[in-house]
CSV table of C-alpha atoms in Angstrom, one decimal:
chain,number,residue,atom,x,y,z
L,216,MET,CA,92.9,108.2,101.5
L,217,LYS,CA,90.9,110.2,99.4
L,218,GLY,CA,90.2,108.9,101.3
L,219,ARG,CA,89.7,109.7,99.6
L,220,TYR,CA,91.8,109.4,102.3
L,221,LEU,CA,92.4,106.5,105.1
L,222,SER,CA,90.3,109.1,100.5
L,223,LEU,CA,93.1,108.1,102.2
L,224,ALA,CA,90.8,109.8,101.0
L,225,ALA,CA,92.4,110.7,99.5
L,226,THR,CA,94.4,113.1,99.6
L,227,GLY,CA,95.9,114.6,96.6
L,228,ALA,CA,96.7,117.7,94.6
L,229,ALA,CA,94.5,120.0,92.7
L,230,LEU,CA,97.3,120.1,90.2
L,231,CYS,CA,96.4,119.4,86.6
L,232,LEU,CA,99.5,117.4,85.7
L,233,THR,CA,99.9,114.6,83.3
L,234,ALA,CA,103.3,113.0,83.0
L,235,THR,CA,104.2,109.9,81.0
L,236,LEU,CA,107.3,108.2,82.3
L,237,THR,CA,109.1,105.6,80.1
L,238,GLY,CA,112.6,105.3,78.9
L,239,CYS,CA,111.8,103.1,76.0
L,240,GLY,CA,109.2,104.9,73.9
L,241,THR,CA,105.5,104.2,73.8
L,242,VAL,CA,104.6,100.6,73.3
L,243,SER,CA,101.1,99.2,73.8
L,244,GLY,CA,101.1,95.7,75.2
L,245,LEU,CA,103.5,93.4,73.5
L,246,SER,CA,106.4,94.6,71.4
L,247,GLY,CA,108.3,91.9,69.7
L,248,ASP,CA,108.5,88.3,71.0
L,249,ASN,CA,109.9,89.0,74.4
L,250,GLU,CA,109.1,92.6,75.3
L,251,VAL,CA,106.2,93.7,77.4
L,252,THR,CA,105.0,97.2,78.4
L,253,LEU,CA,103.2,97.6,81.6
L,254,ARG,CA,100.9,100.6,81.5
L,255,VAL,CA,100.4,102.2,84.9
L,256,VAL,CA,98.1,105.1,85.9
L,257,ALA,CA,98.7,106.8,89.2
L,258,ALA,CA,97.5,109.8,91.2
L,259,ASP,CA,99.6,112.8,92.1
L,260,TYR,CA,100.1,113.5,95.8
L,261,GLY,CA,102.3,116.6,95.3
L,262,ASP,CA,101.1,120.1,95.5
L,263,ASN,CA,103.4,121.6,92.9
L,264,PRO,CA,105.5,120.3,89.9
L,265,GLN,CA,108.6,120.1,92.1
L,266,ASN,CA,107.2,117.5,94.5
L,267,SER,CA,105.0,115.6,92.0
L,268,SER,CA,104.6,111.9,92.5
L,269,ALA,CA,105.9,111.5,88.9
L,270,THR,CA,109.4,111.6,90.4
L,271,TYR,CA,108.8,108.6,92.6
L,272,TRP,CA,107.2,106.6,89.8
L,273,LYS,CA,110.0,107.4,87.4
L,274,GLY,CA,112.5,106.0,89.9
L,275,LEU,CA,110.4,102.9,90.6
L,276,ALA,CA,109.9,102.2,86.9
L,277,SER,CA,113.7,102.6,86.2
L,278,SER,CA,114.6,100.3,89.0
L,279,PHE,CA,112.1,97.6,87.8
L,280,GLU,CA,113.2,97.8,84.2
L,281,LYS,CA,116.9,97.4,85.3
L,282,ASP,CA,116.0,94.1,87.1
L,283,ASN,CA,113.5,92.9,84.5
L,284,PRO,CA,115.0,93.1,81.0
L,285,GLY,CA,112.4,93.1,78.3
L,286,VAL,CA,109.7,94.7,80.5
L,287,HIS,CA,109.1,98.4,80.1
L,288,VAL,CA,107.0,100.5,82.4
L,289,GLU,CA,104.9,103.4,81.1
L,290,VAL,CA,103.4,105.5,83.9
L,291,SER,CA,100.9,108.3,83.5
L,292,VAL,CA,100.4,110.5,86.6
L,293,TYR,CA,97.2,112.6,86.9
L,294,SER,CA,95.8,115.0,89.6
L,295,TRP,CA,93.3,113.5,92.0
L,296,SER,CA,90.6,115.6,90.4
L,297,GLU,CA,90.8,113.7,87.2
L,298,VAL,CA,92.6,110.3,87.7
L,299,ASP,CA,89.5,108.2,88.5
L,300,ALA,CA,87.7,109.6,85.5
L,301,LYS,CA,90.8,109.0,83.3
L,302,VAL,CA,90.9,105.3,84.2
L,303,ALA,CA,87.1,104.9,83.7
L,304,GLU,CA,87.5,106.4,80.2
L,305,MET,CA,90.3,104.0,79.4
L,306,VAL,CA,88.3,101.0,80.6
L,307,LYS,CA,85.3,102.0,78.7
L,308,ALA,CA,87.4,102.4,75.6
L,309,GLY,CA,88.8,98.9,76.0
L,310,LYS,CA,92.2,100.2,76.9
L,311,ALA,CA,92.4,99.6,80.6
L,312,PRO,CA,95.9,100.1,82.2
L,313,ASP,CA,97.7,97.1,83.6
L,314,ILE,CA,97.9,98.7,87.0
L,315,ALA,CA,95.9,101.7,88.4
L,316,GLN,CA,96.4,103.5,91.6
L,317,ILE,CA,93.2,105.4,92.2
L,318,GLY,CA,90.4,105.8,94.7
L,319,ALA,CA,88.0,102.9,94.1
L,320,TYR,CA,88.2,99.3,92.9
L,321,ALA,CA,84.9,97.5,93.6
L,322,ASP,CA,83.0,98.3,90.4
L,323,TYR,CA,85.9,96.9,88.3
L,324,ALA,CA,86.1,93.8,90.5
L,325,GLU,CA,82.4,93.2,90.2
L,326,ALA,CA,82.7,93.4,86.4
L,327,GLY,CA,85.4,90.7,86.5
L,328,LYS,CA,88.1,93.0,85.1
L,329,LEU,CA,90.7,92.6,87.9
L,330,TYR,CA,93.2,90.0,89.0
L,331,THR,CA,92.9,88.9,92.6
L,332,ALA,CA,95.7,89.9,95.1
L,333,ASP,CA,96.8,86.3,95.5
L,334,GLU,CA,97.1,85.9,91.7
L,335,LEU,CA,99.6,88.8,91.7
L,336,LEU,CA,101.5,89.1,94.9
L,337,SER,CA,104.2,87.0,96.6
L,338,VAL,CA,103.1,85.4,99.9
L,339,ASN,CA,105.3,87.8,101.9
L,340,THR,CA,103.9,90.9,100.2
L,341,GLU,CA,100.3,89.8,100.6
L,342,ALA,CA,100.8,88.9,104.3
L,343,ASP,CA,102.4,92.3,105.1
L,344,PHE,CA,99.2,94.3,104.5
L,345,LEU,CA,97.5,95.6,107.7
L,346,ALA,CA,94.7,93.1,108.1
L,347,PRO,CA,91.7,95.5,108.2
L,348,LEU,CA,93.0,97.4,105.1
L,349,ALA,CA,93.4,94.1,103.2
L,350,ASP,CA,89.9,93.1,104.3
L,351,ALA,CA,88.5,96.4,103.1
L,352,GLY,CA,90.0,95.6,99.7
L,353,LYS,CA,87.7,92.5,99.3
L,354,VAL,CA,84.6,91.9,97.3
L,355,LYS,CA,82.7,88.8,98.4
L,356,ARG,CA,85.6,87.8,100.6
L,357,VAL,CA,88.1,87.9,97.8
L,358,GLN,CA,90.8,90.7,97.7
L,359,TYR,CA,91.0,92.7,94.6
L,360,GLY,CA,91.9,96.1,95.9
L,361,MET,CA,95.4,96.5,97.4
L,362,PRO,CA,95.8,99.5,99.8
L,363,PHE,CA,98.5,101.9,98.6
L,364,VAL,CA,98.7,104.6,101.4
L,365,ALA,CA,96.4,105.6,104.2
L,366,SER,CA,95.6,108.7,106.2
L,367,THR,CA,93.4,109.8,109.0
L,368,ARG,CA,92.0,113.3,109.5
L,369,LEU,CA,92.5,115.8,112.3
L,370,LEU,CA,91.4,119.4,112.8
L,371,PHE,CA,94.2,121.8,112.2
L,372,TYR,CA,94.2,125.3,113.7
L,373,ASN,CA,96.5,128.3,113.3
L,374,THR,CA,97.8,129.0,116.7
L,375,LYS,CA,98.7,132.7,116.1
L,376,LEU,CA,95.2,133.5,114.7
L,377,LEU,CA,93.5,131.7,117.5
L,378,GLY,CA,95.7,133.4,120.0
L,379,ASP,CA,95.1,136.9,118.5
L,380,ALA,CA,91.4,136.2,118.5
L,381,GLY,CA,91.4,135.2,122.2
L,382,VAL,CA,90.5,131.6,121.6
L,383,ILE,CA,93.7,130.4,123.3
L,384,PRO,CA,96.5,132.2,125.2
L,385,LYS,CA,98.8,134.2,123.0
L,386,ASP,CA,101.8,132.7,124.6
L,387,GLY,CA,100.8,129.2,123.7
L,388,SER,CA,100.8,128.1,127.3
L,389,ALA,CA,97.6,126.1,126.8
L,390,PRO,CA,96.6,124.2,123.6
L,391,TRP,CA,93.1,124.4,122.2
L,392,GLN,CA,91.0,121.4,123.2
L,393,PRO,CA,87.5,121.8,121.5
L,394,LYS,CA,85.1,119.0,122.2
L,395,SER,CA,81.8,120.0,120.5
L,396,TRP,CA,80.6,121.8,117.5
L,397,ALA,CA,79.5,124.6,119.9
L,398,ASP,CA,83.2,125.1,120.6
L,399,LEU,CA,83.9,125.3,116.9
L,400,GLU,CA,81.2,127.8,116.3
L,401,ALA,CA,82.4,130.0,119.2
L,402,ALA,CA,86.0,129.9,118.0
L,403,ALA,CA,85.0,130.7,114.4
L,404,LYS,CA,82.9,133.7,115.6
L,405,LYS,CA,85.9,135.1,117.5
L,406,LEU,CA,88.1,134.6,114.5
L,407,LYS,CA,85.7,136.4,112.3
L,408,GLY,CA,85.5,139.3,114.8
L,409,ALA,CA,89.3,139.5,114.7
L,410,GLY,CA,89.2,139.9,110.9
L,411,VAL,CA,90.4,136.4,109.8
L,412,PRO,CA,89.3,136.0,106.2
L,413,THR,CA,88.2,132.4,106.6
L,414,PRO,CA,87.5,131.4,110.2
L,415,PHE,CA,86.7,127.8,109.1
L,416,ALA,CA,87.5,126.4,105.7
L,417,LEU,CA,84.8,124.0,104.4
L,418,PRO,CA,86.0,122.4,101.2
L,419,LEU,CA,83.0,120.7,99.6
L,420,GLY,CA,84.4,121.2,96.1
L,421,ARG,CA,84.9,118.3,93.6
L,422,GLU,CA,88.4,117.4,94.8
L,423,GLU,CA,87.3,115.8,98.1
L,424,ALA,CA,83.7,116.6,98.9
L,425,GLN,CA,83.1,113.0,99.8
L,426,ALA,CA,85.8,113.2,102.5
L,427,GLU,CA,84.8,116.5,104.1
L,428,SER,CA,81.1,115.2,104.1
L,429,MET,CA,82.0,112.0,105.8
L,430,MET,CA,84.0,113.7,108.5
L,431,TRP,CA,81.0,115.8,109.5
L,432,MET,CA,78.6,112.8,109.2
L,433,LEU,CA,80.7,110.7,111.6
L,434,ALA,CA,81.2,113.6,114.0
L,435,GLY,CA,77.4,114.0,114.0
L,436,GLY,CA,76.9,110.3,114.9
L,437,GLY,CA,76.0,109.2,111.3
L,438,GLY,CA,78.0,108.0,108.3
L,439,TYR,CA,77.5,106.8,104.8
L,440,THR,CA,76.3,103.4,105.9
L,441,ASP,CA,74.6,101.8,108.9
L,442,ASN,CA,75.9,98.9,110.9
L,443,GLU,CA,74.5,96.4,108.3
L,444,GLU,CA,76.5,98.2,105.5
L,445,ALA,CA,73.3,99.5,104.0
L,446,TYR,CA,73.5,103.1,102.7
L,447,ALA,CA,72.2,105.5,105.3
L,448,ILE,CA,73.2,108.8,103.7
L,449,ASP,CA,69.8,110.4,104.5
L,450,SER,CA,69.8,109.4,108.2
L,451,PRO,CA,68.5,112.0,110.6
L,452,GLU,CA,72.0,112.4,112.1
L,453,ASN,CA,73.4,113.3,108.7
L,454,VAL,CA,70.6,115.7,108.0
L,455,LYS,CA,71.3,117.5,111.3
L,456,SER,CA,75.0,117.7,110.5
L,457,PHE,CA,74.4,119.5,107.3
L,458,GLU,CA,71.8,121.7,108.8
L,459,PHE,CA,74.4,122.8,111.4
L,460,LEU,CA,76.8,123.6,108.6
L,461,ARG,CA,74.1,125.5,106.7
L,462,ASP,CA,72.8,127.5,109.6
L,463,LYS,CA,75.7,127.9,112.0
L,464,MET,CA,78.8,127.9,109.9
L,465,VAL,CA,77.9,129.1,106.3
L,466,GLY,CA,74.8,131.0,107.4
L,467,GLN,CA,76.8,133.1,109.9
L,468,GLY,CA,79.6,133.9,107.4
L,469,LEU,CA,82.1,131.7,109.2
L,470,THR,CA,83.4,129.8,106.2
L,471,GLY,CA,85.1,132.6,104.2
L,472,PRO,CA,84.4,134.2,100.8
L,473,VAL,CA,84.5,131.1,98.6
L,474,GLU,CA,81.3,129.0,98.5
L,475,PRO,CA,82.0,125.6,100.1
L,476,GLY,CA,80.8,123.8,97.0
L,477,LYS,CA,83.4,125.7,94.9
L,478,LEU,CA,86.3,125.2,97.4
L,479,ASP,CA,88.7,122.3,96.8
L,480,ARG,CA,90.8,120.7,99.5
L,481,GLN,CA,94.2,121.9,98.1
L,482,ALA,CA,92.9,125.5,97.7
L,483,ALA,CA,91.9,125.4,101.4
L,484,PHE,CA,95.3,124.0,102.3
L,485,ASP,CA,97.0,126.8,100.3
L,486,ALA,CA,95.0,129.4,102.1
L,487,PHE,CA,95.9,127.9,105.5
L,488,THR,CA,99.6,128.0,104.6
L,489,ARG,CA,99.1,131.7,103.7
L,490,GLY,CA,97.7,132.4,107.2
L,491,GLU,CA,94.2,133.2,105.9
L,492,VAL,CA,92.4,130.2,107.5
L,493,GLY,CA,91.8,129.7,111.2
L,494,MET,CA,90.7,126.1,111.2
L,495,LEU,CA,90.1,123.3,108.8
L,496,ASN,CA,90.1,119.5,108.6
L,497,GLY,CA,93.3,118.1,107.2
L,498,HIS,CA,95.3,115.0,106.4
L,499,PRO,CA,99.0,114.5,107.2
L,500,THR,CA,100.3,116.1,104.0
L,501,LEU,CA,99.3,119.5,105.4
L,502,ILE,CA,102.0,119.2,108.1
L,503,LYS,CA,104.8,119.7,105.7
L,504,GLN,CA,103.0,122.2,103.6
L,505,ALA,CA,102.2,124.4,106.6
L,506,ALA,CA,105.6,124.0,108.2
L,507,GLY,CA,107.3,124.9,104.9
L,508,LYS,CA,105.5,128.3,105.0
L,509,GLY,CA,106.3,128.9,108.6
L,510,VAL,CA,102.8,128.6,109.9
L,511,LYS,CA,102.5,127.5,113.5
L,512,PHE,CA,99.6,125.1,114.0
L,513,GLY,CA,98.1,122.6,116.3
L,514,MET,CA,96.1,119.5,115.6
L,515,VAL,CA,93.2,118.0,117.6
L,516,PRO,CA,90.6,115.3,116.9
L,517,MET,CA,87.5,116.6,115.1
L,518,PRO,CA,85.0,117.9,117.6
L,519,THR,CA,81.6,116.2,117.6
L,520,ALA,CA,78.0,117.4,117.6
L,521,ASP,CA,77.5,116.7,121.3
L,522,GLY,CA,81.0,116.4,122.6
L,523,ALA,CA,80.8,112.6,122.8
L,524,ASP,CA,83.4,110.3,121.2
L,525,HIS,CA,82.7,109.2,117.6
L,526,SER,CA,84.8,107.4,115.1
L,527,ALA,CA,87.1,109.5,113.0
L,528,MET,CA,87.5,109.1,109.2
L,529,GLY,CA,90.3,107.1,107.7
L,530,VAL,CA,91.1,106.9,104.0
L,531,ALA,CA,92.9,104.4,101.9
L,532,ASP,CA,93.8,104.8,98.3
L,533,TRP,CA,93.9,101.6,96.2
L,534,VAL,CA,96.0,99.7,93.6
L,535,MET,CA,94.4,97.2,91.2
L,536,ALA,CA,95.6,95.2,88.3
L,537,PHE,CA,93.5,94.7,85.2
L,538,LYS,CA,93.3,91.4,83.3
L,539,ASN,CA,95.4,92.4,80.3
L,540,GLY,CA,97.5,89.2,80.1
L,541,HIS,CA,100.4,90.7,82.0
L,542,ARG,CA,99.7,89.0,85.4
L,543,LYS,CA,103.3,87.8,86.0
L,544,GLU,CA,104.9,91.2,85.1
L,545,ALA,CA,102.3,93.2,87.1
L,546,GLY,CA,102.8,91.0,90.1
L,547,LYS,CA,106.6,91.5,90.1
L,548,PHE,CA,106.1,95.2,89.8
L,549,LEU,CA,103.7,95.3,92.7
L,550,ASP,CA,106.1,93.2,94.9
L,551,LEU,CA,108.6,96.0,94.2
L,552,LEU,CA,106.1,98.7,94.9
L,553,TYR,CA,105.2,97.2,98.3
L,554,SER,CA,108.8,96.5,99.4
L,555,ALA,CA,109.6,98.1,102.8
L,556,LYS,CA,112.1,100.5,101.2
L,557,ASN,CA,109.6,101.9,98.7
L,558,VAL,CA,106.6,102.1,101.1
L,559,THR,CA,108.7,104.1,103.5
L,560,ALA,CA,110.1,106.3,100.8
L,561,PHE,CA,106.7,107.3,99.5
L,562,THR,CA,105.0,107.8,102.9
L,563,ASN,CA,107.9,109.8,104.2
L,564,THR,CA,107.8,112.1,101.1
L,565,TYR,CA,104.2,112.9,101.5
L,566,ASP,CA,103.6,112.5,105.2
L,567,LEU,CA,101.1,109.7,104.7
L,568,LEU,CA,100.5,106.5,106.7
L,569,PRO,CA,101.8,103.1,105.6
L,570,VAL,CA,99.5,100.2,104.8
L,571,THR,CA,101.9,97.4,105.7
L,572,THR,CA,102.8,96.0,109.0
L,573,SER,CA,106.5,96.6,108.4
L,574,GLY,CA,105.8,100.2,107.4
L,575,TYR,CA,103.6,100.7,110.4
L,576,ARG,CA,106.3,99.4,112.8
L,577,ALA,CA,108.9,101.6,111.1
L,578,MET,CA,106.9,104.7,111.4
L,579,ASP,CA,105.9,104.0,115.0
L,580,ALA,CA,109.6,103.6,115.9
L,581,SER,CA,110.9,106.6,114.0
L,582,THR,CA,111.9,109.9,115.7
L,583,GLY,CA,113.1,112.2,112.9
L,584,GLY,CA,111.4,114.7,110.7
L,585,SER,CA,107.6,115.0,111.3
L,586,ALA,CA,107.4,111.6,113.0
L,587,ALA,CA,106.0,112.9,116.3
L,588,GLN,CA,103.2,114.7,114.5
L,589,LEU,CA,102.5,111.8,112.2
L,590,LYS,CA,102.1,109.5,115.2
L,591,THR,CA,99.0,111.5,116.2
L,592,PHE,CA,97.4,110.4,112.9
L,593,LEU,CA,98.8,106.9,113.2
L,594,ALA,CA,97.2,106.5,116.6
L,595,ALA,CA,93.8,107.3,115.1
L,596,LEU,CA,94.2,104.6,112.4
L,597,PRO,CA,93.0,101.6,114.3
L,598,THR,CA,89.6,103.1,115.2
L,599,SER,CA,89.0,104.9,111.9
L,600,ARG,CA,86.2,104.3,109.5
L,601,LEU,CA,86.7,104.0,105.7
L,602,TYR,CA,84.5,104.9,102.8
L,603,PRO,CA,82.3,101.9,101.8
L,604,VAL,CA,84.8,101.0,99.1
L,605,GLY,CA,83.8,97.4,98.9
L,606,LYS,CA,80.5,98.4,97.3
L,607,LYS,CA,80.5,98.4,93.5
L,608,SER,CA,78.3,101.4,93.7
L,609,TRP,CA,80.7,103.6,95.7
L,610,ALA,CA,82.5,105.2,92.8
L,611,GLY,CA,79.1,106.5,91.4
L,612,VAL,CA,77.9,107.5,94.8
L,613,SER,CA,81.1,109.4,95.5
L,614,GLU,CA,80.6,111.3,92.2
L,615,ASP,CA,77.0,112.1,93.1
L,616,ILE,CA,78.2,113.6,96.4
L,617,LYS,CA,80.9,115.6,94.7
L,618,GLN,CA,78.3,117.1,92.3
L,619,ASN,CA,75.5,117.9,94.7
L,620,ILE,CA,76.6,118.1,98.4
L,621,GLY,CA,77.9,121.7,98.2
L,622,GLN,CA,74.4,123.0,97.6
L,623,VAL,CA,73.0,121.7,100.8
L,624,VAL,CA,75.0,124.1,103.0
L,625,GLN,CA,74.1,127.2,101.1
L,626,PRO,CA,71.4,129.5,102.5
L,627,GLY,CA,68.1,128.0,101.5
L,628,GLY,CA,69.7,124.6,101.0
L,629,GLN,CA,67.6,121.5,101.6
L,630,PRO,CA,69.8,118.8,103.3
L,631,ALA,CA,67.0,116.4,103.8
L,632,LYS,CA,65.9,116.5,100.2
L,633,VAL,CA,69.3,116.4,98.6
L,634,LEU,CA,70.6,113.6,100.9
L,635,GLU,CA,67.4,111.6,100.2
L,636,ASN,CA,68.0,111.9,96.5
L,637,ILE,CA,71.6,110.8,96.8
L,638,ALA,CA,70.7,107.9,99.1
L,639,THR,CA,67.9,106.7,96.8
L,640,SER,CA,70.2,106.6,93.9
L,641,ALA,CA,72.9,104.9,96.0
L,642,ARG,CA,70.5,102.1,97.2
L,643,LYS,CA,69.3,101.5,93.7
L,644,ALA,CA,72.8,101.2,92.4
L,645,ASP,CA,73.9,99.0,95.3
L,646,GLY,CA,71.2,96.4,95.0
L,647,ASP,CA,71.7,93.4,97.3
L,648,HIS,CA,74.7,93.8,99.6
L,649,CYS,CA,76.5,91.1,101.5
L,650,SER,CA,78.3,91.5,104.8
L,651,ARG,CA,82.1,91.4,105.0
L,652,ARG,CA,84.0,89.1,107.2
L,653,ARG,CA,85.2,90.7,110.4
L,654,THR,CA,88.9,90.8,110.8
L,655,PRO,CA,90.6,92.0,114.1
L,656,PHE,CA,93.0,94.9,114.1
L,657,SER,CA,95.8,93.9,116.5
L,658,ALA,CA,97.4,97.1,117.4
L,659,PRO,CA,100.2,95.7,119.6
L,660,ALA,CA,101.2,93.3,116.7
L,661,VAL,CA,102.0,96.3,114.5
L,662,GLY,CA,103.8,98.3,117.2
L,663,LEU,CA,101.2,100.5,118.7
L,664,PRO,CA,101.1,99.6,122.4
L,665,GLY,CA,98.0,100.4,124.3
L,666,ARG,CA,95.7,101.0,121.3
L,667,ALA,CA,92.9,98.7,120.4
L,668,GLY,CA,89.9,99.2,118.2
L,669,ALA,CA,88.7,98.6,114.7
L,670,LEU,CA,89.2,99.9,111.3
L,671,SER,CA,85.8,100.1,109.8
L,672,ALA,CA,84.9,99.9,106.1
L,673,GLY,CA,81.6,101.5,105.4
L,674,GLY,CA,79.7,101.0,108.6
L,675,VAL,CA,80.9,97.7,109.8
L,676,ASN,CA,83.5,97.4,112.5
L,677,LEU,CA,86.0,94.9,111.5
L,678,ALA,CA,86.9,94.3,115.1
L,679,VAL,CA,85.4,95.4,118.3
């Protein structure tokens, strides 16, 4: 859910952390006649060294090694800003990890470097994935990408700042209910007038520019792809969305002192937890971060250009296993990773959404901690739209967006030209595309009564 995310994307820390976790020294591949080392690369979902994902992976590795004598697990954890590039470098050097937990899988699948899910997982593990997420992990109807965690996105707002600015009653008697971008603009102007440093944080920096961009595209009636899964990055709707950001938000000084193209997601989150940001789009991990700093906040669906309903963005982060000759060992490790206990432990730690039916039911039934707030995100999951992760070109397109999208919202920026350049490169890289099988998302079957819809990968609704 870098999404990244839902990237899921997604999500992740701007923390430059690399940790190698192994209790048995560094061994590459086979060591002796009976020993195997599984090399795992994973992304960090923490926002500081104390809550780094390295702790979770260390515990998982130790548990696996205890039950599987002769198999050692070596895990390297990197920040989201570098993990995808690290894996790409390893693959290019002919030293692909056995398992990678990153943001995209399709290019490796197309290159024939990955095991399929059914070559790795037990029947029960494979069947437990939420069907639309499993379907989004397929290339040419074969699943290579295994969803790890998901997230959806909502608009967070600081209730005190909005109250002081006169956007909502100071006593909190009525929540904020914006519907259109005009409502956002009006609120941001009041926040600016009240002296709020950053009325609306717009993180189009490298960490998650592709996610922030997609949220605005969808809210404007566009998206990365059309209904036939062809890239539509330069659609008129998308151009208008970025023109709004350029002219109405950035152009009127409503996005704070840092240029959007230089502002990363975690930096924006940190500013929100310091009480310096009035509004921003966020994923579930911000709940705990803001609450931990005593910030009172509300969450609402992202307003749209015209006030009409449009799909929200969902992000899923992915796990894949490279063909390094350790299929059996990798499969056992993945079965442990996706056990109900471990799925729940990770999603609860980072306030993310589960990708399995058992995890979905458990979260929907839970009442403790931040469960009530997380259910708001959970409810948006069935109708969310994902990045076009099934396209082998997506990793390169995402990188192109990270490098170039920030410039379109600056004064004098040219959204139409920049989006056309990105779209042209994307179509060229994509070549022929094939449609994906449609799979229904049965909300009642996973414990969400009264909800129906579709989780869409790219631009295709998997159920309607």
